[in-house]
Structures are given as C-alpha cells and as structure tokens.
Amino acid sequence: MPRAASCDYPTLAELLKSVSDLSRNESRGDDDAPVTLDISGGGVNPPPSVPFVLAFTNLTYRVKVRRKVALPGFLRRRYAQEPRTLSPQHTKTILDEVTGEARDGEIMAVMGASGSGKSTLIDALANRMAKGSLKGNATLNGEAIESRLMKVISAYVMQDDLLFPMLTVEETLMFAAEFRLPRALSKSKKKLRVQALIDQLGLRNAAKTVIGDEGHRGVSGGERRRVSIGTDIIHDPILLFLDEPTSGLDSTSAFMVVKVLQRIARSGSVVIMSIHQPSYRILGLLDQMIFLSRGKTVYSGPPSNLPVFFSDFGHPIPDTDNRTEFALDLIRQLEGSPGGIKSMAEFNKSWQSLKKGNLSNTLCASENNTTTTNLSLKEAISASISRGKLVFGATATSNSSPTAVVPSYANPPWVELAVLSRRSFTNSWRMPELFVVRMAAVMVTGFILATIFWRLDDSPKGIQERLGFFAFAMSTTFYACADALPVFLQERYIFMRETAYNTYRRSSYLLAHALTSLPALLLLSLAFAVATFWAVGLDGSFLFYFLIIFASFWVGSSFVAFLSGVVPYVMLGYIIVAAIIAYFLLFSGFFINRDRIPAYWIWFHYISLVKYPYEAVLQNEFENGAKCFVRGVQIFDGTPLAAVPEAMKVNLLASMSGTLGVDINSSSCVMTGVDILRQQGVTDLSKWNCLWVTVGWGFFFRFLFYLAILIGSKNKRR
C-alpha cells in the first residue's frame, strides 16, 4: 500500500546526512565528483513518517459572466424592428462540490479535458483564491489552514518555468537555498543541501549550464521544469502543488519529472498536481486520481480501480487501451450528450459509497485515521520539522497555535536584500548588452548635444541656446530611463511566484531593485556630464551639474519602475512614458513661463518632474550676479534694430541714456545672470532645494512602486 511504502523513503534532510557521512568516511581526489544517494531507504533508517491528510469537501467556485451584447439590426445589416437587449449577468460554475483527500507519501493527479477545472482546483487547494469567492472546506489533519501558515508549509509550481535565464542550474538552486533556508544554517550545509537536491532531481550533468532563453542556449525543457520544481522544494515543504508540470515535455522528460515528484512524496510530502493526459508509465507512478468534467467529480480513487469503475458504469475498458485515454474520450462523449456528465457524477458518488466497505481500503483508512487523530496539526508540523522537513522551522511551544510553529520568513530583511542584490548583479553582469546599449544611447546623445551647442558664448543668442540645451538635456535623462521599463515586466511573474509563498519580503525586493539600479545610473550620469559640461562651455559647478543629472536619472528610473508595476505590457508602457514625459517638458517652464501658464494648468507645472532639474541647472549656470550676458548695443539683438549700423545703435543708446537719466554706453552691463533667472520665473527655490525635491520625487515614486507590487502581487482568483 502507498502509505506503507512511504515509510521506506528518507526525507531530504536525511539524504543530506547520508551525503555528509559519505564525505567524512570516504576520501576522494575530485571534490566535484557527483554524490550517489540511496533514495530507496536501504542505508537510512528514518523514524516513522508523520501522517498528513489534506481533505477538501464540497469545494464550489462560480464566476459571473456577462453575455455579449448583440448588435442592433441596422448594424447587422438586417431590418429588424428592435435591437436585442442585454441579457442579465449569469454565473458559470467552475467547481461543483468537489470532494476528496490527499495523503502524504502519495501523488494525487487531477485530470480532465481543457476547461474542466483542473487548475482551478489546484489554486483552491493552494489558497490562491480570494477570500469569499470559494465555497466549501479544506482542512489539514482536520484543522482549517490559515493563509499565513499555508504560505510557509506549502509550495506552488506554476505551469510556466519562471527562472532567471543567465544563472546556472546550481546558482538558481543556491539562491533559492539562501532565500528559503535560515541564516543559522552554514554556507557549507546550504551547498550540501543544493548538491543533494541536484542529485535527487537528476540534474548533475546540467549543474553548470545556464538556464537560457530565446537568445541564449541553455538546459532542455525537462531539465528546466525540474529546476523550477527544485526552487520550490528546497525547504522540503509539507504540501506541494503543481499546475501541469509535464506540459510541453516529451514522454521521457515527463516521466522523469513525475518520478522526481514520487521521490518527494515518499519523503513525507503531500503532492497534488494537474496533468492533461499521462502515459502508461506515468500512470504507474500515481497513487490517487480525480477526473473532473465541467467542474464535477466523475471519478475519484486509485488508478487500479479504473477498470472496475468503468465496468460497473457499463463501459468496460478494452485491454489494449490506455486507461486514462479511454476515460478522457468517454468523458468527452458524455459531455456532448444531454445529462451524460450528471449521470456519471451521480454514479461516482454511489460507487464511492459502496466501495467504502472494501476491506483493503477500510484497513488503510483505519490505520491512517487512527494515526492522524493522535496528532494535532501543530504537533504533526513540529514532528515533521524534527525529521528535517521545513528546514527553516522553529520549535513551537506547548500552547502555541499552528501558525506559530514556523516563522513567516526564513531570513531577516538585510539577508534578503543582500541575496536579491547579488542575484540581480549576477544576472545583469552576464547580459552586458543591456547596459552597453543604454550607455551608447546616452553617449551618442551627449556627443550630438556637445557638437551642436559647441562653446556657447555669453551673448543674448547664447542665452537662448543655453536654455534650449538645458531643457533638452534634462528631458533626455528621463527618456533614457525608459529602457529600464521591461526589467520588472520580465521579472514580474518570478517576483509573484517567489513572494506568494514568502520566499522574501516585498520591501526587500523594493530596496534591492533601487540599490542595484544606482551603479548604472551613476555611470550614465557621469558619462553624460563629462561629455557635455566643458564641450558646451557651461559655467557654474561641475559637481552640482553631475549631481542634478544623477538625481534626474534617479527620479526617471523610479517613475519608470512605478509604471512597470502598473502597466502589464511593454509597448503600452513605452507609449505612456513618452506621452507623460512630453507633458512634463511642456509644463517645465521652458516653452512658457510659470507666470503665463493658465491658472487651471498651474498644478501640472508643480508636478512636472522636468521643472525642478531644469530650474536647478539654470540657477547653477546663471547664479553669478557679477557675470554679464548682455552689454550695450547687444540689447538690440533679436529685434528689428539688430540690422542697423553700429554707430546708429550707439546714438540710440545715448538717446536712451538722456531719456532715462542713466548712463548707458556700449560697454554697460544691461542683463546679468540673476536678471535671466528672474525673467524665466526661476525664483521660488534655490538650486539645492530643487535637487532635494528631485530626489524626493524619486523616493515618492519608489513608494508608489511598492504599493503597486503590494496590491498587484496578490495572485489570487476573485
């Protein structure tokens, strides 16, 4: 029987102990040689397995569906008298009173045609449903599972392989170990655990190979799937849920994946997975099956009972047919007949009640129930921790609740921050083309600006050219940050998978995301400042010029990060970024002074992210009141009098002097830098205050980014 067989398999912690013993007792010349583990249990005598029973009763899930509105008659080119009206909302049943139970040491497979409710049932058992949307009960050892506890003792493997492409298999599992295993566990023991897991997953030959993606060759599809499973079982969870782990794999790879799941189940875990159509070999690895059709349970039991069930139902399975293929084909036929599925579901209920009197099932159920009732959920989890499961678990007190048995997170925030930063740097370092493209774009822009605005003079034309240069340069820093938009969009689902089950805190990811972006922004800012400051002939402090450009890159990066947390698509994000930055530039004060902006648009001027760095560089350039930019006859530049002879301009100045009572000659200073600032309406804030406001905007958008990922990463059905 499956429960008896489960006692013959050690936990992953016991496998590690075997590896440690082998390492101490055997001297080897090659430290990297693979370690062969005896997973049959022959060399290890584990204590009796702690029983866990995940029972679910009458799980029902319905969604509201609005019928499509039929077009009016004239739009359908028909001459109907009246258009059709909108039908009221109706509900569609996805799960209809599904009942069953899964035990540790066994693999339960949820099967059915597409749209039958397989993934929905897995999500319901894994607590991935919004509160109140799911009806029915799900208990572990007879006790309801709180959401926080479920995140700690379970793992969920998504159908898609969400991994960093430029990390090797060993690095991927090692980072998972550093996230899920406690800081108290030494680095050597974490590496030992990873090596044991690599052997358990059959990934020894691919351990040093990168995961890969469309542009980089990496591991095979089956190996990638096993790595995905490995990242979620590194802490040896009690409950393991998988959504179609064999999807897209060939027969051999699919069999190896399920074989790994069987080893995990035999180590004392409850394994529940959805699977579309298993092969004959995979069928032999399954312990329990649930067939769903339109949300109803049409069969529940071990694969060995399939022939008897369908024979009693009046549709015996031919000896030459695959049992699951025959069952799925028959279910599809019944779905096309009126009342076919309902009759099969009713027959399953009556057949299951009759089979409860079967002697072997009664003995097995009696043995398991007796053991289960002797241990509460808290005691069962504590006993599992003592056997090596849930490696980051803590010892519970005698009167503590089940949620107090294990901590919510394995490591403190600073450890998570360090590991997240190191993983991000490692992945980015192996894809230098992303940073090289951004640097090239900034350098080309800086070169073009430097050559166009080469060595600007201090004439009235030079003033206007400086204003144009500053406006374009500051907006360029924001547009250059748009290249970072796909970064979080590519990591979004990895982030959601990892945070859904408390791999790390969302706040740790926010800080790591900000810190890892700073070195690149620093280099981009320095390159742009060096390329333009002396070539354009700017005045003022180079250090402040560099700092305000760095602050502009910082706020631009934060703004783009916030948008990436809100907008789900790259192209849509680019359109929004381009439009909003154009609006920011429009209201920055370059095209129209603040005093000339209509009152109903003045609020946009103050929230413009370009306004503050633009005003800061203007003050850095023109704050010197002793420097003159317009002298004597230069006052006529830009007017119709600019074309008159020089002597006439001098005479005009003399006439103006007599009229105004002020001596104005060809060398008199008419406009200083302070006058330019006053003319541009730059009088509210000092340049340092503009710098701090710009930096503050960056922190504000980082906070909005945190709220976006906090709200958007719930990852639960409604």
XYZ file of C-alpha atoms in Angstrom:
718
model
C 0.000 0.000 0.000
C 1.245 3.568 -0.696
C 1.288 4.619 2.952
C 3.372 1.653 3.929
C 5.752 2.331 1.082
C 6.219 5.907 2.174
C 7.990 4.786 5.316
C 10.821 3.350 3.222
C 11.939 6.745 1.879
C 14.058 9.251 3.839
C 13.471 12.986 3.886
C 15.769 15.351 2.060
C 17.460 16.257 5.354
C 18.244 12.577 5.937
C 19.640 12.335 2.411
C 21.896 15.263 3.292
C 23.069 13.455 6.409
C 23.941 10.461 4.238
C 25.947 12.701 1.908
C 27.731 14.256 4.897
C 28.582 10.834 6.285
C 29.902 9.727 2.899
C 32.012 12.872 2.654
C 33.584 12.218 6.053
C 34.150 8.486 5.614
C 35.405 8.414 2.034
C 38.411 10.367 0.789
C 38.127 11.351 -2.863
C 40.585 13.014 -5.156
C 37.911 15.017 -7.054
C 35.811 17.310 -4.876
C 33.342 17.957 -7.692
C 32.522 14.310 -8.288
C 28.769 13.661 -8.028
C 27.466 12.025 -4.887
C 25.254 8.988 -5.369
C 22.347 8.927 -2.958
C 20.498 5.836 -1.867
C 16.933 7.087 -2.136
C 15.449 3.665 -1.580
C 15.996 3.975 2.133
C 18.238 0.947 2.358
C 21.078 2.844 4.005
C 18.943 5.056 6.228
C 16.585 4.085 8.999
C 14.233 7.034 9.357
C 11.695 7.378 12.136
C 8.066 6.669 11.285
C 6.563 9.160 8.850
C 4.272 11.830 10.280
C 0.866 11.493 8.625
C -0.761 14.449 6.895
C -4.191 14.369 5.285
C -5.382 17.279 3.157
C -9.155 16.881 2.972
C -11.474 19.065 0.913
C -15.253 18.952 0.987
C -17.835 20.460 -1.368
C -15.461 22.951 -2.983
C -17.577 25.210 -5.183
C -16.380 28.128 -7.273
C -18.545 30.256 -9.527
C -17.768 33.298 -11.647
C -20.057 35.933 -13.035
C -20.283 36.008 -16.812
C -21.850 38.799 -18.831
C -23.266 37.708 -22.119
C -22.155 39.519 -25.219
C -24.414 42.275 -26.481
C -25.891 41.545 -29.872
C -25.555 44.432 -32.319
C -28.683 46.326 -33.356
C -30.363 45.304 -36.549
C -29.102 48.155 -38.719
C -25.501 47.379 -37.718
C -26.012 43.725 -38.585
C -27.445 44.904 -41.909
C -30.746 43.368 -41.039
C -34.015 45.173 -40.902
C -35.209 44.034 -37.521
C -37.758 46.198 -35.771
C -35.944 46.353 -32.421
C -32.375 45.573 -31.371
C -31.678 42.815 -28.916
C -31.359 43.843 -25.308
C -28.543 42.973 -22.913
C -29.120 39.758 -21.018
C -28.584 39.920 -17.260
C -25.459 38.501 -15.658
C -25.358 34.783 -15.016
C -22.912 32.620 -13.130
C -20.736 29.877 -14.511
C -19.782 27.018 -12.226
C -16.091 26.160 -12.437
C -16.017 23.764 -9.448
C -19.171 21.975 -8.357
C -18.980 20.404 -4.876
C -15.634 18.679 -5.410
C -14.677 16.389 -2.519
C -11.602 14.283 -1.848
C -8.464 13.877 0.217
C -4.740 13.657 -0.416
C -2.221 11.993 1.912
C 1.478 12.354 2.459
C 3.518 9.770 0.612
C 1.096 9.831 -2.319
C 0.751 11.677 -5.611
C -2.747 12.881 -6.387
C -3.336 13.722 -10.048
C -6.198 15.977 -11.123
C -7.253 15.140 -14.662
C -9.791 16.276 -17.195
C -10.205 17.977 -20.534
C -9.290 21.620 -21.071
C -11.686 23.818 -19.146
C -12.739 21.074 -16.751
C -11.468 22.936 -13.667
C -8.104 21.242 -13.041
C -6.054 24.382 -12.462
C -8.902 25.960 -10.513
C -8.957 23.026 -8.088
C -5.183 23.255 -7.621
C -5.500 27.008 -6.955
C -8.320 26.392 -4.488
C -6.308 23.857 -2.500
C -3.218 26.081 -2.590
C -5.156 29.019 -1.117
C -4.850 31.058 -4.305
C -8.499 32.124 -4.231
C -9.671 35.492 -2.944
C -11.446 35.323 0.388
C -15.170 34.716 -0.005
C -15.077 33.585 -3.642
C -14.640 29.876 -2.806
C -17.285 27.838 -1.016
C -16.574 24.639 0.881
C -13.924 23.488 3.324
C -10.278 22.455 3.059
C -8.505 21.113 6.146
C -5.131 19.644 7.010
C -5.399 16.922 9.636
C -8.911 18.103 10.381
C -7.953 21.753 11.050
C -8.542 24.739 8.813
C -5.337 26.143 7.310
C -4.696 29.828 7.822
C -3.359 31.767 4.866
C -0.062 32.626 6.602
C 0.542 29.017 7.569
C -0.258 27.792 4.059
C 2.417 30.099 2.606
C 5.032 28.622 4.937
C 4.337 24.883 4.738
C 3.479 24.677 1.031
C 4.957 25.355 -2.380
C 3.286 26.018 -5.725
C 4.968 25.239 -9.049
C 3.420 27.192 -11.905
C 2.906 25.800 -15.363
C 5.425 28.242 -16.857
C 9.109 27.946 -15.932
C 9.873 31.331 -14.373
C 13.643 31.475 -13.942
C 16.478 33.933 -14.498
C 17.978 32.976 -17.868
C 21.647 33.759 -17.194
C 22.002 31.850 -13.932
C 23.242 28.270 -13.942
C 21.187 25.420 -12.517
C 23.410 25.262 -9.454
C 23.279 29.035 -8.916
C 19.497 29.078 -9.267
C 19.081 26.413 -6.606
C 21.733 28.041 -4.412
C 19.934 31.372 -4.458
C 16.702 29.545 -3.604
C 18.513 27.901 -0.689
C 19.768 31.250 0.560
C 16.226 32.608 0.452
C 14.393 29.653 1.999
C 16.988 28.230 4.399
C 17.741 30.083 7.636
C 20.790 32.246 8.243
C 21.710 29.933 11.124
C 22.460 27.184 8.586
C 26.072 27.478 7.451
C 27.062 28.139 3.859
C 28.607 24.681 3.544
C 25.406 22.991 4.708
C 23.362 25.014 2.239
C 25.700 23.940 -0.555
C 25.432 20.360 0.654
C 21.656 20.600 0.505
C 21.770 22.004 -3.014
C 24.074 19.208 -4.177
C 21.751 16.592 -2.688
C 18.786 18.224 -4.402
C 20.629 18.293 -7.739
C 21.172 14.557 -7.429
C 17.570 13.995 -6.388
C 16.338 15.958 -9.418
C 18.736 14.219 -11.791
C 20.433 17.462 -12.811
C 24.076 16.588 -12.129
C 25.136 16.807 -15.794
C 23.423 20.203 -16.216
C 24.506 21.756 -12.914
C 26.952 24.215 -14.530
C 24.725 25.066 -17.509
C 22.811 28.350 -17.662
C 19.014 28.196 -17.749
C 18.894 30.046 -21.079
C 16.120 31.755 -23.013
C 15.207 32.534 -26.619
C 18.533 34.270 -27.237
C 20.819 32.071 -25.132
C 21.190 28.314 -25.382
C 20.605 26.594 -22.058
C 19.165 23.479 -20.454
C 16.468 21.326 -22.023
C 12.759 21.713 -21.328
C 12.630 18.763 -18.944
C 15.656 19.999 -17.023
C 14.193 23.482 -16.830
C 10.978 22.052 -15.371
C 12.903 20.092 -12.755
C 14.833 23.233 -11.807
C 11.510 25.042 -11.322
C 10.386 22.263 -9.024
C 13.712 22.340 -7.188
C 13.484 26.040 -6.378
C 10.177 25.424 -4.613
C 11.110 22.260 -2.705
C 14.496 23.436 -1.425
C 12.977 23.801 2.064
C 11.217 20.402 1.824
C 7.598 21.625 2.103
C 4.780 19.535 3.518
C 2.339 20.435 0.716
C 3.437 20.638 -2.924
C 1.048 21.826 -5.652
C 1.931 21.701 -9.343
C -0.022 23.038 -12.309
C 0.577 20.666 -15.250
C 4.289 20.009 -14.587
C 4.538 17.753 -17.669
C 3.028 20.231 -20.111
C 5.168 20.689 -23.233
C 7.582 17.859 -22.390
C 8.322 14.695 -24.306
C 7.382 11.331 -22.830
C 10.783 10.611 -21.281
C 11.184 14.065 -19.731
C 7.629 13.957 -18.378
C 8.264 10.553 -16.799
C 11.477 11.804 -15.145
C 9.601 14.815 -13.719
C 6.869 12.649 -12.209
C 9.497 10.222 -10.930
C 11.083 13.122 -9.050
C 7.655 14.032 -7.654
C 7.229 10.451 -6.457
C 10.520 10.698 -4.533
C 9.351 13.968 -2.990
C 6.044 12.405 -1.972
C 7.760 9.378 -0.459
C 9.840 11.723 1.711
C 6.651 12.714 3.532
C 5.077 15.417 1.369
C 1.543 15.716 0.027
C 1.891 16.129 -3.748
C -1.100 17.301 -5.788
C -0.728 18.076 -9.472
C -2.869 18.607 -12.521
C -1.967 16.629 -15.597
C -3.574 16.513 -19.006
C -3.005 13.002 -20.330
C -0.377 10.829 -18.615
C 1.403 7.995 -20.392
C 1.200 4.385 -19.242
C 4.490 4.681 -17.330
C 3.407 7.878 -15.560
C 0.098 6.252 -14.650
C 2.042 3.633 -12.705
C 3.577 6.365 -10.529
C 0.272 7.918 -9.473
C -1.460 6.945 -6.242
C -4.761 8.817 -6.446
C -6.702 10.390 -9.310
C -9.573 12.829 -9.638
C -11.314 13.172 -13.000
C -13.179 16.448 -13.493
C -15.692 17.374 -16.133
C -17.308 20.794 -16.155
C -16.342 21.199 -12.524
C -17.930 17.923 -11.369
C -16.070 14.913 -9.977
C -16.695 11.952 -12.271
C -14.102 9.638 -10.713
C -12.024 9.686 -7.552
C -9.719 6.899 -6.475
C -6.536 4.999 -7.330
C -5.681 4.204 -10.971
C -6.031 0.479 -10.243
C -9.774 0.907 -9.694
C -10.406 2.482 -13.101
C -11.234 -0.816 -14.898
C -13.699 -1.836 -12.189
C -15.319 1.593 -12.092
C -15.921 1.855 -15.820
C -17.006 -1.773 -15.997
C -19.639 -1.121 -13.329
C -20.622 2.051 -15.185
C -21.315 -0.029 -18.269
C -18.297 0.994 -20.328
C -15.520 -1.556 -19.731
C -12.013 -0.542 -20.716
C -10.544 -2.711 -23.506
C -7.316 -4.458 -22.557
C -5.446 -2.794 -25.419
C -6.444 0.782 -24.463
C -4.680 3.221 -22.179
C -6.928 3.659 -19.150
C -6.693 7.429 -18.934
C -7.128 7.924 -22.678
C -10.243 5.745 -22.604
C -11.605 7.657 -19.602
C -10.996 11.076 -21.158
C -12.508 10.007 -24.503
C -15.607 8.667 -22.764
C -15.944 11.849 -20.702
C -15.772 13.948 -23.857
C -18.504 11.831 -25.434
C -20.714 12.206 -22.376
C -20.159 15.966 -22.348
C -21.774 16.080 -25.765
C -24.856 14.161 -24.665
C -27.632 15.658 -22.520
C -27.309 14.634 -18.899
C -24.302 12.439 -19.581
C -21.872 14.066 -17.155
C -24.513 14.457 -14.469
C -25.309 10.741 -14.597
C -21.612 9.823 -14.398
C -21.067 12.170 -11.444
C -24.045 10.653 -9.612
C -22.787 7.155 -10.361
C -19.369 8.089 -8.962
C -20.950 9.211 -5.673
C -22.908 5.986 -5.278
C -19.960 3.838 -6.372
C -17.624 5.531 -3.895
C -20.061 4.982 -1.021
C -20.287 1.286 -1.880
C -16.519 0.942 -2.118
C -16.046 2.277 1.416
C -16.814 -1.215 2.628
C -13.908 -2.680 0.727
C -11.607 -4.465 3.147
C -8.259 -3.135 1.951
C -9.441 0.487 1.811
C -11.036 0.133 5.220
C -7.827 -1.181 6.777
C -5.724 1.548 5.167
C -8.153 4.292 6.150
C -8.443 2.934 9.664
C -4.685 2.836 10.119
C -4.217 6.361 8.786
C -7.140 7.883 10.651
C -6.004 6.357 13.906
C -2.590 7.877 13.488
C -3.922 11.228 12.393
C -6.329 11.668 15.275
C -3.477 11.182 17.743
C -1.635 14.245 16.454
C -2.937 17.780 16.126
C -1.820 19.894 13.202
C 0.676 21.754 15.390
C 2.118 18.503 16.703
C 2.299 16.978 13.241
C 4.168 20.009 11.851
C 6.541 20.012 14.822
C 7.219 16.310 14.341
C 7.902 16.884 10.633
C 10.343 19.664 11.471
C 12.211 17.302 13.783
C 12.518 14.858 10.848
C 14.076 17.548 8.632
C 11.118 18.963 6.732
C 10.540 22.716 6.644
C 14.194 23.369 7.317
C 13.619 26.938 8.479
C 11.026 25.787 11.035
C 11.250 26.754 14.702
C 10.295 24.729 17.732
C 6.806 25.527 18.914
C 5.748 25.909 22.498
C 3.203 23.601 24.012
C 0.378 26.120 23.886
C 1.224 27.832 20.601
C -1.015 27.841 17.564
C -0.086 26.037 14.321
C 0.900 29.350 12.739
C 3.487 29.874 15.483
C 5.271 26.611 14.694
C 7.304 28.109 11.850
C 8.318 31.708 11.104
C 6.805 33.604 8.191
C 10.192 34.236 6.577
C 13.386 32.242 6.816
C 15.743 35.227 6.955
C 15.794 38.815 8.226
C 15.332 41.665 5.713
C 19.039 42.548 5.380
C 19.898 38.981 4.364
C 17.131 39.021 1.746
C 18.399 42.385 0.496
C 21.948 41.071 0.100
C 20.874 37.908 -1.719
C 18.461 39.755 -4.028
C 21.122 42.314 -4.915
C 23.736 39.649 -5.599
C 21.333 37.681 -7.805
C 20.383 40.777 -9.776
C 24.024 41.800 -10.304
C 24.957 38.250 -11.373
C 22.148 38.049 -13.915
C 22.840 41.563 -15.257
C 26.603 41.043 -15.439
C 26.077 38.150 -17.842
C 23.890 40.281 -20.097
C 26.110 43.367 -20.545
C 24.447 44.257 -23.828
C 21.547 45.883 -21.930
C 23.805 48.354 -20.126
C 26.015 48.852 -23.191
C 23.002 49.902 -25.269
C 21.880 52.388 -22.607
C 25.399 53.803 -22.287
C 25.726 54.074 -26.066
C 22.412 55.940 -26.301
C 23.473 58.403 -23.590
C 26.933 58.947 -25.122
C 25.552 59.470 -28.627
C 23.034 61.974 -27.277
C 25.758 63.742 -25.310
C 28.029 63.848 -28.380
C 25.293 65.325 -30.565
C 24.417 67.960 -27.965
C 28.100 68.816 -27.428
C 28.747 69.292 -31.139
C 25.561 71.302 -31.762
C 25.965 73.577 -28.732
C 29.754 73.785 -29.012
C 31.341 76.511 -26.851
C 28.322 78.757 -26.384
C 29.153 82.437 -25.903
C 27.642 84.887 -23.424
C 25.567 86.788 -25.975
C 21.745 87.007 -25.973
C 21.722 84.221 -28.562
C 23.962 82.191 -26.279
C 21.422 82.628 -23.505
C 18.598 81.213 -25.619
C 20.808 78.369 -26.800
C 21.710 77.525 -23.199
C 18.032 77.423 -22.254
C 17.311 75.077 -25.139
C 20.256 72.851 -24.238
C 19.191 72.542 -20.602
C 15.577 71.729 -21.482
C 16.588 69.023 -23.946
C 19.333 67.612 -21.726
C 17.087 67.250 -18.674
C 14.306 65.593 -20.667
C 16.871 63.264 -22.253
C 17.701 61.798 -18.853
C 14.050 60.793 -18.450
C 13.722 59.310 -21.923
C 16.948 57.333 -21.393
C 15.356 55.673 -18.341
C 12.511 54.267 -20.445
C 14.878 51.451 -21.492
C 14.529 50.041 -17.975
C 10.782 49.542 -18.417
C 10.971 45.847 -19.455
C 13.199 44.913 -16.487
C 10.455 44.498 -13.912
C 7.937 43.416 -16.541
C 10.230 40.449 -17.282
C 10.694 39.712 -13.583
C 7.056 40.319 -12.626
C 5.940 36.670 -12.613
C 9.158 35.483 -10.973
C 8.530 38.076 -8.267
C 4.896 36.985 -7.891
C 5.857 33.317 -7.651
C 8.542 33.927 -5.064
C 6.623 36.337 -2.852
C 3.366 34.366 -2.975
C 4.881 31.792 -0.621
C 7.067 34.081 1.495
C 10.398 33.472 -0.200
C 11.293 37.052 0.729
C 9.578 40.292 1.705
C 8.262 42.665 -0.909
C 10.026 45.532 0.845
C 13.338 43.692 0.424
C 12.729 43.430 -3.301
C 11.894 47.148 -3.466
C 15.157 48.127 -1.773
C 17.225 45.690 -3.840
C 15.585 46.915 -7.045
C 16.535 50.506 -6.163
C 20.066 49.778 -4.945
C 21.043 47.625 -7.928
C 19.969 50.376 -10.316
C 22.197 53.038 -8.713
C 25.622 51.952 -10.089
C 24.352 52.001 -13.659
C 22.666 55.374 -13.141
C 25.882 56.739 -11.614
C 27.941 55.740 -14.641
C 25.341 57.072 -17.088
C 25.203 60.406 -15.243
C 28.974 60.769 -15.129
C 29.335 59.946 -18.826
C 26.664 62.467 -19.864
C 28.032 65.212 -17.586
C 31.612 64.795 -18.804
C 30.505 64.688 -22.443
C 28.569 67.966 -22.278
C 29.784 70.273 -19.496
C 33.101 71.522 -20.925
C 32.194 70.984 -24.567
C 29.151 73.259 -24.307
C 31.116 75.766 -22.246
C 28.869 75.756 -19.191
C 29.551 77.858 -16.150
C 28.885 77.013 -12.503
C 29.821 73.938 -10.505
C 30.525 70.710 -12.392
C 29.846 68.709 -9.221
C 26.352 70.153 -8.882
C 25.737 69.657 -12.607
C 26.666 65.983 -12.191
C 24.516 65.621 -9.063
C 21.398 67.078 -10.683
C 21.824 64.819 -13.708
C 22.207 61.838 -11.374
C 19.066 62.954 -9.495
C 17.227 63.235 -12.825
C 18.226 59.701 -13.771
C 17.142 58.559 -10.300
C 13.672 60.091 -10.478
C 13.275 58.941 -14.085
C 14.219 55.397 -13.116
C 11.808 55.496 -10.153
C 8.995 56.820 -12.335
C 9.545 54.094 -14.923
C 9.705 51.472 -12.152
C 6.330 52.666 -10.871
C 4.813 52.458 -14.348
C 6.220 48.953 -14.824
C 4.385 47.898 -11.668
C 1.101 49.267 -13.037
C 1.271 48.665 -16.791
C 1.378 44.981 -17.792
C 2.658 45.409 -21.377
C 5.960 46.813 -22.662
C 4.605 48.639 -25.713
C 1.807 50.236 -23.715
C 4.367 51.306 -21.129
C 6.581 52.951 -23.753
C 3.626 54.932 -25.107
C 2.654 56.149 -21.638
C 6.242 57.080 -20.725
C 6.761 59.062 -23.939
C 3.478 60.924 -23.546
C 3.883 61.811 -19.861
C 7.499 62.978 -20.233
C 6.399 65.204 -23.137
C 3.763 66.749 -20.848
C 6.362 67.231 -18.125
C 8.627 69.065 -20.580
C 5.745 71.208 -21.833
C 4.964 72.459 -18.316
C 8.582 72.687 -17.119
C 8.788 76.432 -17.748
C 10.907 76.359 -20.910
C 8.173 76.768 -23.517
C 6.022 79.021 -21.369
C 6.974 80.819 -18.166
C 5.217 79.968 -14.961
C 3.532 83.384 -14.848
C 1.995 82.796 -18.286
C 0.548 79.334 -17.560
C -3.265 79.445 -17.126
C -4.469 79.021 -13.556
C -6.288 75.789 -14.368
C -2.990 74.205 -15.567
C -0.607 75.605 -12.971
C -0.877 72.432 -10.837
C 0.745 70.454 -13.668
C 3.695 72.834 -13.600
C 4.422 71.935 -9.974
C 4.169 68.160 -10.511
C 6.339 68.276 -13.620
C 9.411 66.157 -12.946
C 11.420 68.143 -15.520
C 10.701 71.501 -13.798
C 12.974 71.001 -10.800
C 16.166 69.733 -12.501
C 15.640 72.320 -15.259
C 15.441 75.180 -12.751
C 18.383 73.730 -10.813
C 20.755 73.758 -13.815
C 19.567 77.271 -14.748
C 20.497 78.523 -11.296
C 23.798 76.667 -11.413
C 24.569 78.418 -14.702
C 23.225 81.936 -14.058
C 23.536 82.380 -10.279
C 26.667 84.542 -10.615
C 25.335 88.110 -10.408
C 28.690 89.607 -11.395
C 28.728 87.914 -14.788
C 27.195 89.967 -17.597
C 25.393 88.398 -20.534
C 24.064 91.483 -22.365
C 26.204 94.613 -22.849
C 25.430 97.932 -24.540
C 24.316 97.541 -28.142
C 23.618 93.786 -27.589
C 20.294 94.928 -26.180
C 19.080 95.321 -29.752
C 19.878 91.696 -30.701
C 16.774 89.746 -31.561
C 14.862 92.889 -32.550
C 14.348 94.659 -35.919
C 17.035 97.145 -34.844
C 19.668 94.441 -34.891
C 20.350 95.132 -38.593
C 21.071 98.883 -38.238
C 24.704 100.102 -38.284
C 26.737 100.019 -35.115
C 27.075 103.826 -34.983
C 23.309 104.263 -35.029
C 22.983 101.772 -32.158
C 25.434 103.877 -30.121
C 23.395 107.004 -30.842
C 20.225 105.195 -29.781
C 21.895 104.231 -26.501
C 22.879 107.844 -25.938
C 19.296 108.971 -26.549
C 18.007 106.328 -24.148
C 20.551 107.482 -21.543
C 19.306 111.038 -21.771
C 15.676 109.983 -21.517
C 16.151 107.580 -18.628
C 18.760 109.619 -16.817
C 21.097 106.592 -16.707
C 24.469 106.359 -18.395
C 24.259 103.515 -20.940
C 27.156 103.020 -23.326
C 28.425 100.169 -25.470
C 30.216 98.562 -22.504
C 27.445 98.907 -19.919
C 26.025 95.672 -18.487
C 22.331 95.515 -19.240
C 21.474 91.948 -18.063
C 23.203 89.640 -15.562
C 22.529 86.004 -14.762
C 20.204 86.971 -11.902
C 18.136 89.020 -14.359
C 17.843 85.966 -16.625
C 16.597 83.814 -13.739
C 14.044 86.471 -12.827
C 12.958 86.718 -16.468
C 12.473 82.925 -16.625
C 10.474 82.929 -13.391
C 13.051 80.841 -11.533
C 12.729 82.480 -8.143
C 10.857 80.041 -5.863
C 13.502 77.520 -4.842
C 17.275 77.528 -4.581
C 19.257 75.114 -6.673
C 19.896 72.827 -3.696
C 16.217 72.790 -2.819
C 15.458 71.834 -6.429
C 17.956 68.984 -6.078
C 16.318 67.699 -2.879
C 12.841 67.962 -4.379
C 14.017 65.934 -7.377
C 15.485 63.256 -5.103
C 12.281 63.299 -3.050
C 10.179 62.679 -6.160
C 12.321 59.598 -6.772
C 11.568 58.215 -3.297
C 7.893 59.046 -3.749
C 7.649 57.017 -6.949
C 9.552 54.158 -5.302
C 6.891 54.150 -2.597
C 4.181 54.089 -5.269
C 6.050 51.212 -6.914
C 5.946 49.357 -3.595
C 2.187 49.899 -3.330
C 1.760 48.710 -6.915
C 3.651 45.462 -6.348
C 1.972 45.013 -2.973
C -1.510 45.252 -4.472
C -0.722 43.660 -7.825
C 1.089 40.576 -6.473
C -1.825 39.018 -4.607
C -2.043 36.490 -7.437
C -5.413 35.149 -6.324
C -8.539 34.401 -8.296
C -11.580 36.510 -7.490
